[in-house]
Coordinates of C-alpha atoms in Angstrom, one line a residue:
M1 CA 20.5 20.0 -29.6
L2 CA 19.4 22.8 -32.0
Q3 CA 21.7 23.9 -34.4
K4 CA 21.8 28.0 -33.5
T5 CA 19.2 29.9 -36.2
N6 CA 16.9 32.7 -36.4
T7 CA 14.0 30.4 -36.2
P8 CA 11.1 30.3 -34.0
E9 CA 12.0 26.5 -32.9
W10 CA 16.0 28.0 -31.4
I11 CA 14.3 31.2 -30.0
L12 CA 11.9 28.9 -27.9
Y13 CA 15.0 26.5 -27.0
S14 CA 17.1 30.4 -26.2
L15 CA 14.5 30.9 -24.2
L16 CA 13.5 27.9 -21.9
T17 CA 17.8 27.3 -21.4
G18 CA 18.4 31.0 -20.7
N19 CA 21.3 30.8 -23.3
H20 CA 20.5 34.1 -25.4
A21 CA 22.3 37.2 -24.3
S22 CA 20.3 39.8 -25.0
E23 CA 17.1 40.1 -24.2
D24 CA 16.3 42.6 -27.1
S25 CA 18.1 40.9 -29.9
I26 CA 15.2 37.7 -29.1
L27 CA 12.7 40.5 -28.7
S28 CA 13.6 41.6 -32.3
E29 CA 14.5 37.9 -33.9
W30 CA 10.8 37.0 -32.9
S31 CA 9.3 40.0 -34.5
D32 CA 11.5 39.5 -37.7
S33 CA 10.6 35.7 -37.7
F34 CA 6.8 35.5 -37.5
E35 CA 6.1 39.7 -38.7
V36 CA 3.6 39.9 -35.9
S37 CA 2.6 40.9 -32.7
W38 CA 1.8 38.0 -30.0
T39 CA -0.3 39.9 -27.2
T40 CA -0.2 36.8 -25.1
Y41 CA 2.0 32.7 -24.7
Q42 CA 1.3 30.5 -23.2
I43 CA 3.0 26.9 -23.0
V44 CA 1.9 23.5 -23.5
L45 CA 3.7 20.7 -22.1
I46 CA 3.6 17.1 -23.4
G47 CA 5.3 14.5 -21.3
F48 CA 5.1 10.7 -22.2
S49 CA 5.5 7.9 -19.4
G50 CA 6.9 4.3 -20.4
S51 CA 8.9 6.0 -23.0
D52 CA 12.8 4.7 -23.5
P53 CA 15.5 5.7 -26.3
E54 CA 14.4 3.5 -28.6
E55 CA 11.2 4.9 -29.3
S56 CA 12.6 8.8 -29.3
E57 CA 12.1 8.4 -33.2
Q58 CA 8.4 7.8 -32.4
I59 CA 8.3 11.2 -30.5
Q60 CA 9.7 12.8 -33.1
N61 CA 6.9 12.1 -35.6
F62 CA 4.4 13.0 -33.2
K63 CA 6.4 16.3 -32.3
N64 CA 6.3 16.8 -36.7
V65 CA 2.8 16.4 -36.5
V66 CA 2.0 18.4 -33.9
S67 CA 4.1 21.3 -35.6
R68 CA 2.5 20.5 -39.1
T69 CA -1.2 21.6 -37.3
Y70 CA -0.5 24.3 -34.9
A71 CA 2.7 26.5 -36.4
S72 CA 1.3 26.1 -40.4
E73 CA -1.9 28.8 -38.8
R74 CA 0.8 30.3 -36.7
Q75 CA -1.6 29.3 -34.1
G76 CA 2.0 28.4 -31.9
F77 CA 5.6 26.8 -32.3
V78 CA 6.4 23.6 -31.2
L79 CA 9.6 22.3 -30.1
Y80 CA 11.5 18.7 -28.9
F81 CA 12.7 19.7 -25.7
A82 CA 13.7 16.5 -24.2
P83 CA 12.0 14.9 -22.5
Y84 CA 8.7 16.7 -23.3
I85 CA 7.3 18.2 -26.9
V86 CA 6.9 21.7 -26.3
L87 CA 3.8 23.8 -27.4
L88 CA 3.9 27.5 -27.2
L89 CA 0.7 28.9 -28.2
N90 CA -0.6 32.3 -29.2
N91 CA -4.4 33.5 -28.8
S92 CA -5.0 30.5 -25.9
P93 CA -8.1 29.1 -25.6
V94 CA -10.1 31.3 -23.2
S95 CA -13.0 28.5 -22.4
E96 CA -12.8 24.9 -20.5
L97 CA -14.5 23.9 -23.3
G98 CA -11.9 25.2 -25.6
W99 CA -9.2 23.5 -23.3
T100 CA -11.0 20.3 -23.9
E101 CA -11.1 20.4 -27.7
L102 CA -7.6 20.8 -27.7
H103 CA -6.3 18.2 -25.6
K104 CA -8.5 16.1 -27.3
N105 CA -7.1 17.1 -30.4
L106 CA -3.5 16.0 -29.0
Q107 CA -4.9 13.0 -28.0
L108 CA -5.8 12.5 -31.7
L109 CA -2.5 13.4 -33.3
S110 CA -0.4 10.9 -31.0
G111 CA -2.2 8.4 -33.5
E112 CA -0.1 5.1 -32.4
L113 CA 2.4 5.9 -29.7
R114 CA 2.9 2.8 -27.3
F115 CA 2.6 5.0 -24.2
E116 CA 0.8 7.1 -22.0
M117 CA 0.8 11.4 -22.5
D118 CA 0.6 13.7 -20.1
V119 CA -0.7 17.3 -20.9
A120 CA 0.3 20.5 -18.8
V121 CA -0.6 23.8 -19.4
G122 CA 1.6 26.8 -17.5
Q123 CA 0.0 30.2 -17.0
P124 CA -0.5 32.8 -20.1
V125 CA 2.1 35.3 -19.8
R126 CA 2.3 38.9 -21.5
S127 CA 6.1 39.1 -22.5
L128 CA 8.3 36.9 -24.0
E129 CA 11.0 36.8 -21.5
E130 CA 7.8 35.4 -19.0
V131 CA 7.7 32.7 -21.4
V132 CA 9.8 30.5 -19.0
H133 CA 7.7 30.8 -16.2
S134 CA 4.7 29.7 -18.3
F135 CA 6.9 26.5 -18.7
R136 CA 8.5 25.9 -15.1
T137 CA 4.6 25.6 -13.9
A138 CA 3.9 23.1 -16.6
K139 CA 7.0 21.2 -15.7
S140 CA 5.8 20.8 -12.4
L141 CA 2.7 19.7 -13.1
L142 CA 3.8 16.9 -15.4
E143 CA 6.1 16.0 -12.9
R144 CA 2.8 15.5 -10.4
S145 CA 1.2 13.8 -12.8
F146 CA 1.2 10.8 -10.2
F147 CA -1.7 12.9 -8.0
Y148 CA -4.2 13.7 -11.0
D149 CA -6.8 11.6 -12.6
R150 CA -5.6 9.1 -15.8
G151 CA -6.5 11.5 -19.1
R152 CA -6.8 14.5 -17.3
L153 CA -5.6 17.7 -19.0
L154 CA -3.2 19.3 -16.1
T155 CA -3.8 22.8 -15.1
E156 CA -2.9 24.8 -12.1
E157 CA -7.1 24.3 -11.5
T158 CA -7.2 21.3 -11.7
P159 CA -7.8 18.9 -9.0
E160 CA -5.9 16.0 -7.8
S161 CA -7.4 12.6 -7.3
Y162 CA -7.3 12.8 -3.5
R163 CA -6.4 16.6 -2.3
Q164 CA -9.8 18.2 -3.0
E165 CA -11.4 15.5 0.2
T166 CA -11.0 15.5 3.5
V167 CA -9.8 12.9 5.9
H168 CA -12.6 11.2 7.9
S169 CA -11.2 8.4 10.1
P170 CA -9.5 9.4 13.5
V171 CA -8.1 6.7 13.8
L172 CA -7.0 6.0 10.8
S173 CA -4.9 8.8 10.6
M174 CA -2.8 7.5 13.2
S175 CA -2.4 4.5 11.7
N176 CA 1.3 3.0 10.9
K177 CA 1.7 0.6 8.0
E178 CA 1.9 -2.3 9.9
E179 CA -2.0 -1.6 11.1
E180 CA -3.1 -0.9 8.0
A181 CA -1.8 -4.3 6.7
F182 CA -3.2 -5.9 9.4
R183 CA -7.0 -4.2 8.3
L184 CA -6.5 -4.9 4.7
H185 CA -5.4 -8.8 5.7
Y186 CA -8.6 -9.0 7.8
L187 CA -11.3 -7.5 5.3
V188 CA -9.5 -10.5 2.8
D189 CA -9.4 -13.2 5.1
V190 CA -12.5 -12.9 6.3
G191 CA -14.2 -12.1 2.9
H192 CA -15.5 -8.5 3.7
A193 CA -15.3 -7.5 -0.3
S194 CA -17.2 -4.3 0.1
A195 CA -14.7 -2.4 3.1
I196 CA -11.9 -3.1 1.1
S197 CA -11.9 0.4 -1.7
S198 CA -13.0 2.2 1.8
I199 CA -9.9 1.7 3.8
L200 CA -7.7 1.9 0.8
N201 CA -8.9 5.6 -0.7
E202 CA -9.1 6.4 3.2
I203 CA -4.8 5.7 3.4
A204 CA -4.4 7.3 0.0
L205 CA -6.2 10.1 1.4
Q206 CA -4.2 10.1 4.1
Q207 CA -1.1 10.0 2.4
V208 CA -1.9 13.1 0.2
A209 CA -2.0 14.9 3.4
N210 CA 0.9 13.9 5.4
Q211 CA 2.2 15.4 2.0
A212 CA 4.1 11.8 1.1
D213 CA 5.9 11.9 -2.6
E214 CA 4.9 9.6 -4.9
K215 CA 7.9 6.9 -4.2
E216 CA 7.0 6.9 -0.3
I217 CA 3.1 6.5 -1.6
R218 CA 4.1 3.4 -4.2
D219 CA 6.2 2.2 -1.3
R220 CA 3.8 1.7 1.3
F221 CA 0.4 0.5 -1.2
F222 CA 3.4 -2.3 -2.5
Y223 CA 4.1 -3.1 1.3
L224 CA 0.0 -3.1 1.4
A225 CA -0.1 -5.7 -1.3
N226 CA 2.6 -7.6 -0.6
E227 CA 1.7 -8.4 3.1
T228 CA -1.8 -9.6 2.6
V229 CA -1.1 -11.9 -1.3
R230 CA 2.1 -13.2 1.3
K231 CA -0.2 -14.3 4.0
I232 CA -3.0 -15.6 2.0
H233 CA -3.6 -19.5 0.7
S234 CA -2.2 -20.3 -2.5
H235 CA -5.4 -22.0 -3.3
V236 CA -7.4 -18.8 -2.9
W237 CA -5.2 -16.9 -5.5
S238 CA -6.0 -19.6 -7.7
L239 CA -9.4 -19.0 -7.3
S240 CA -9.2 -15.7 -8.0
D241 CA -9.0 -15.6 -11.7
Y242 CA -5.9 -13.6 -11.8
P243 CA -4.0 -12.9 -14.9
G244 CA -1.2 -13.7 -13.4
D245 CA 1.0 -15.1 -10.3
P246 CA 0.9 -12.6 -7.0
A247 CA 4.6 -11.2 -8.3
Q248 CA 3.1 -10.0 -12.0
F249 CA 0.1 -8.2 -9.7
L250 CA 2.5 -7.1 -7.0
A251 CA 5.1 -5.3 -10.4
E252 CA 2.0 -4.1 -12.0
V253 CA 1.1 -2.0 -8.5
Y254 CA 4.3 -0.9 -8.0
H255 CA 4.1 0.7 -11.4
S256 CA 0.8 2.0 -11.8
R257 CA 0.9 5.8 -13.4
Y258 CA -1.3 7.0 -11.3
I259 CA -2.3 7.2 -7.7
Q260 CA -6.2 6.4 -8.3
D261 CA -5.2 3.6 -10.6
L262 CA -2.6 2.4 -8.0
V263 CA -5.6 1.9 -5.4
D264 CA -8.3 0.7 -7.9
R265 CA -5.7 -2.1 -9.5
I266 CA -5.2 -3.0 -5.4
S267 CA -9.1 -3.2 -4.6
V268 CA -9.9 -5.3 -7.9
V269 CA -7.8 -7.9 -6.7
M270 CA -8.4 -7.8 -3.1
E271 CA -12.0 -8.0 -4.1
R272 CA -11.7 -10.7 -5.8
L273 CA -10.1 -12.4 -2.8
A274 CA -12.2 -11.8 -0.3
R275 CA -14.6 -13.3 -2.2
C276 CA -12.2 -16.3 -2.8
A277 CA -13.0 -16.4 1.2
D278 CA -15.2 -19.5 2.3
Y279 CA -18.0 -17.3 3.7
N280 CA -21.1 -16.5 2.6
S281 CA -23.6 -13.1 3.2
K282 CA -25.4 -15.4 6.4
D283 CA -22.0 -15.4 8.4
N284 CA -22.3 -12.7 11.2
E285 CA -19.5 -10.1 12.2
M286 CA -18.4 -12.6 15.2
K287 CA -18.7 -15.4 13.7
R288 CA -16.0 -14.1 11.5
L289 CA -13.9 -12.2 14.2
L290 CA -13.8 -15.3 16.0
D291 CA -12.8 -17.4 13.5
Y292 CA -10.0 -14.8 12.7
I293 CA -8.7 -14.7 16.2
D294 CA -8.6 -18.2 15.9
R295 CA -6.1 -18.2 13.3
H296 CA -4.5 -14.9 14.2
Y297 CA -3.8 -15.3 17.8
G298 CA 0.1 -14.5 17.5
D299 CA -0.7 -11.1 16.1
N300 CA -0.9 -7.9 17.5
L301 CA -4.9 -7.9 18.2
R302 CA -6.2 -5.1 19.8
L303 CA -9.9 -4.3 20.1
E304 CA -9.7 -0.8 19.1
M305 CA -8.0 -2.0 16.0
L306 CA -10.8 -4.2 15.3
A307 CA -13.8 -2.1 16.0
V308 CA -12.3 0.5 13.0
L309 CA -12.8 -2.6 11.0
F310 CA -16.5 -2.7 11.6
N311 CA -17.0 0.7 12.0
Y312 CA -17.9 0.9 15.4
S313 CA -16.4 1.9 18.7
S314 CA -14.9 0.0 20.7
S315 CA -16.8 0.0 23.7
Y316 CA -19.7 -1.1 21.6
L317 CA -17.7 -4.0 20.0
G318 CA -16.9 -5.0 23.2
Q319 CA -19.9 -5.1 24.7
L320 CA -21.3 -7.1 21.0
F321 CA -18.5 -9.5 21.9
K322 CA -19.2 -10.2 25.3
S323 CA -22.6 -10.8 24.9
Y324 CA -22.0 -13.4 22.1
T325 CA -18.9 -15.4 23.5
G326 CA -20.1 -14.5 27.4
E327 CA -16.1 -13.4 27.6
Y328 CA -14.3 -10.0 27.5
F329 CA -11.9 -9.6 24.0
N330 CA -9.0 -9.6 26.3
A331 CA -10.4 -12.9 28.5
Y332 CA -11.4 -14.8 25.8
L333 CA -7.6 -13.9 23.4
D334 CA -5.6 -15.1 26.4
R335 CA -7.7 -17.8 27.3
I336 CA -6.9 -18.5 23.0
R337 CA -3.5 -17.9 23.7
I338 CA -2.8 -20.1 26.5
Q339 CA -4.5 -23.8 25.1
K340 CA -2.5 -22.6 21.8
A341 CA 0.7 -22.3 24.2
K342 CA -0.6 -26.0 25.7
E343 CA -0.2 -27.4 22.6
L344 CA 3.5 -26.1 21.4
L345 CA 4.9 -26.7 25.1
A346 CA 3.6 -30.6 24.3
Q347 CA 6.0 -30.2 21.4
D348 CA 8.7 -29.7 23.7
M349 CA 9.3 -25.9 22.6
K350 CA 11.1 -23.5 24.8
V351 CA 8.9 -21.6 27.3
Y352 CA 10.1 -17.9 25.1
E353 CA 9.3 -19.2 21.7
V354 CA 6.0 -20.9 23.0
A355 CA 5.2 -17.0 24.8
E356 CA 6.3 -15.3 21.1
R357 CA 4.7 -17.4 19.1
V358 CA 0.9 -17.4 21.0
G359 CA 1.3 -13.7 21.1
Y360 CA 3.1 -12.1 24.1
S361 CA 6.2 -10.3 23.9
N362 CA 6.6 -10.4 27.5
V363 CA 7.8 -13.8 28.6
N364 CA 7.3 -13.1 32.7
Y365 CA 3.8 -11.7 31.3
F366 CA 2.9 -15.1 29.7
Y367 CA 4.1 -17.0 32.8
T368 CA 1.7 -15.2 34.8
K369 CA -0.9 -15.2 32.1
F370 CA -0.7 -19.1 32.5
K371 CA -0.5 -20.2 35.6
K372 CA -3.4 -17.7 36.5
L373 CA -5.7 -20.0 34.0
E374 CA -4.2 -22.9 34.6
G375 CA -3.2 -22.8 38.1
E376 CA 0.7 -24.2 37.1
S377 CA 3.7 -22.1 35.1
P378 CA 4.2 -23.5 31.9
S379 CA 7.4 -25.6 32.8
F380 CA 5.8 -27.3 35.1
Y381 CA 3.4 -28.2 32.9
Q382 CA 5.4 -28.7 29.9
K383 CA 7.1 -31.2 32.1
K384 CA 4.2 -33.1 33.7
N385 CA 3.5 -33.8 30.0
N386 CA 6.6 -35.2 29.4
L387 CA 5.8 -37.5 32.0
E388 CA 2.3 -38.2 31.2
Q389 CA 4.1 -39.1 27.6
I390 CA 6.5 -41.3 29.2
S391 CA 4.3 -43.4 31.3
S392 CA 1.9 -43.6 28.4
T393 CA 4.2 -44.3 25.7
N394 CA 6.4 -46.8 28.0
G395 CA 3.9 -48.6 29.9
N396 CA 5.2 -47.4 33.2
K397 CA 3.4 -49.3 36.8
R398 CA 3.7 -46.5 38.5
T399 CA 0.8 -43.8 37.7
V400 CA 1.9 -40.1 37.0
G401 CA 0.3 -38.6 40.3
E402 CA 2.5 -41.4 41.9
I403 CA 6.0 -40.3 40.0
F404 CA 5.5 -36.2 40.9
N405 CA 4.7 -37.0 44.7
L406 CA 8.1 -38.9 44.0
Y407 CA 9.8 -36.0 43.0
M408 CA 7.9 -34.0 45.6
K409 CA 9.4 -35.4 48.3
R410 CA 12.8 -35.7 46.9
N411 CA 13.0 -32.0 46.2
V412 CA 14.4 -33.2 42.6
F413 CA 11.4 -30.9 40.5
S414 CA 12.8 -27.5 40.1
E415 CA 10.5 -25.0 37.8
N416 CA 13.8 -23.1 37.0
T417 CA 15.8 -26.4 36.3
K418 CA 15.7 -27.3 32.5
D419 CA 17.1 -30.2 32.7
F420 CA 15.9 -32.4 35.4
R421 CA 16.3 -36.2 36.6
M422 CA 14.4 -38.3 39.1
K423 CA 17.9 -40.1 41.0
G424 CA 16.9 -43.0 42.2
V425 CA 13.6 -43.8 41.4
K426 CA 13.0 -46.0 38.5
I427 CA 10.5 -44.7 35.9
C428 CA 9.8 -47.6 33.5
D429 CA 9.5 -50.8 35.1
M430 CA 10.0 -53.4 32.5
S431 CA 8.6 -56.4 33.1

């Protein structure tokens, strides 16, 4: 904390903290200190990202350099008002070019600082008592520096990275993070590298339009990146030539200094991963879509979600799908799921577990679909399959059909019975 003195730095400090008792005495001390009469006052606030207490000496040295540059010719006065450097200007630049030169000059003076520097400008004011308002404006701009492009001088007129644009996708505007993660992973998984940047930018646009704060946006994009990375095969990551492991990438994502850097960092890595997918430009969209369904049948797949990825309406994609496969999307998906369910039932998994694994959250709905496509219930199919395995393994002399007829005649077979026996029937007749 500054010692109380009749210096410009102390007067500026007392103005910003509100510790000075008399406004008239401030004006008197200011006049006595400078022997000049300023007509305007404007705060330039310098903030530092990634700095820590051990580097405060560097910041102090930088402050001294700025002070010598501006205070020597009475262009302004400089104060270290932790964690900021405050530059109070007289006769501020009047043109955009002038402010650009000032910003460039500060960057040159920063010399060998090892951390990012952001510079914000408050509005010009005409009296000393209003200087605190200029300071607060600059401070609020620095607090939102995440939303601006890297290296921009922040003023009230500076456009934010995504604020100036309009959200174009009504589907994205209604999406949740699970749907966004599904879309991003799909694009990576099927090699649609060219579409990745677009969808990430649209998500960022929507987050800003929804007035999400910095932490919410960081959390959202970390989730999207993490969900994609954890689902891809490890060999795909190794082929991407990323100079680090997934954990390092995710840490860099979360600690990105600016929203545009965050989006670009994810986009670059996801595009690399997409180019490592086993596809080439001759693979058509339907083949990619069918392959994706075959590998992700257990997910909550919906035609509407997939249509967004192809920039089609759901009705048009449905027509393409029917033309290519001869089946409607839902019918095709049900058929793939039931086929996978049969494989799992043959492994003696419980029916409700199989239903969940292949994408049916309602086990009764799974029963209905299975019986419609296979002509029998999943439990009946599982028991029949078990008998076939017994017959083939033990060299049973009776056929499976004969065994089933005996079951049905003796009324010992029930689809609702988890544990059943064939009383009096010799299943395995070993000779």
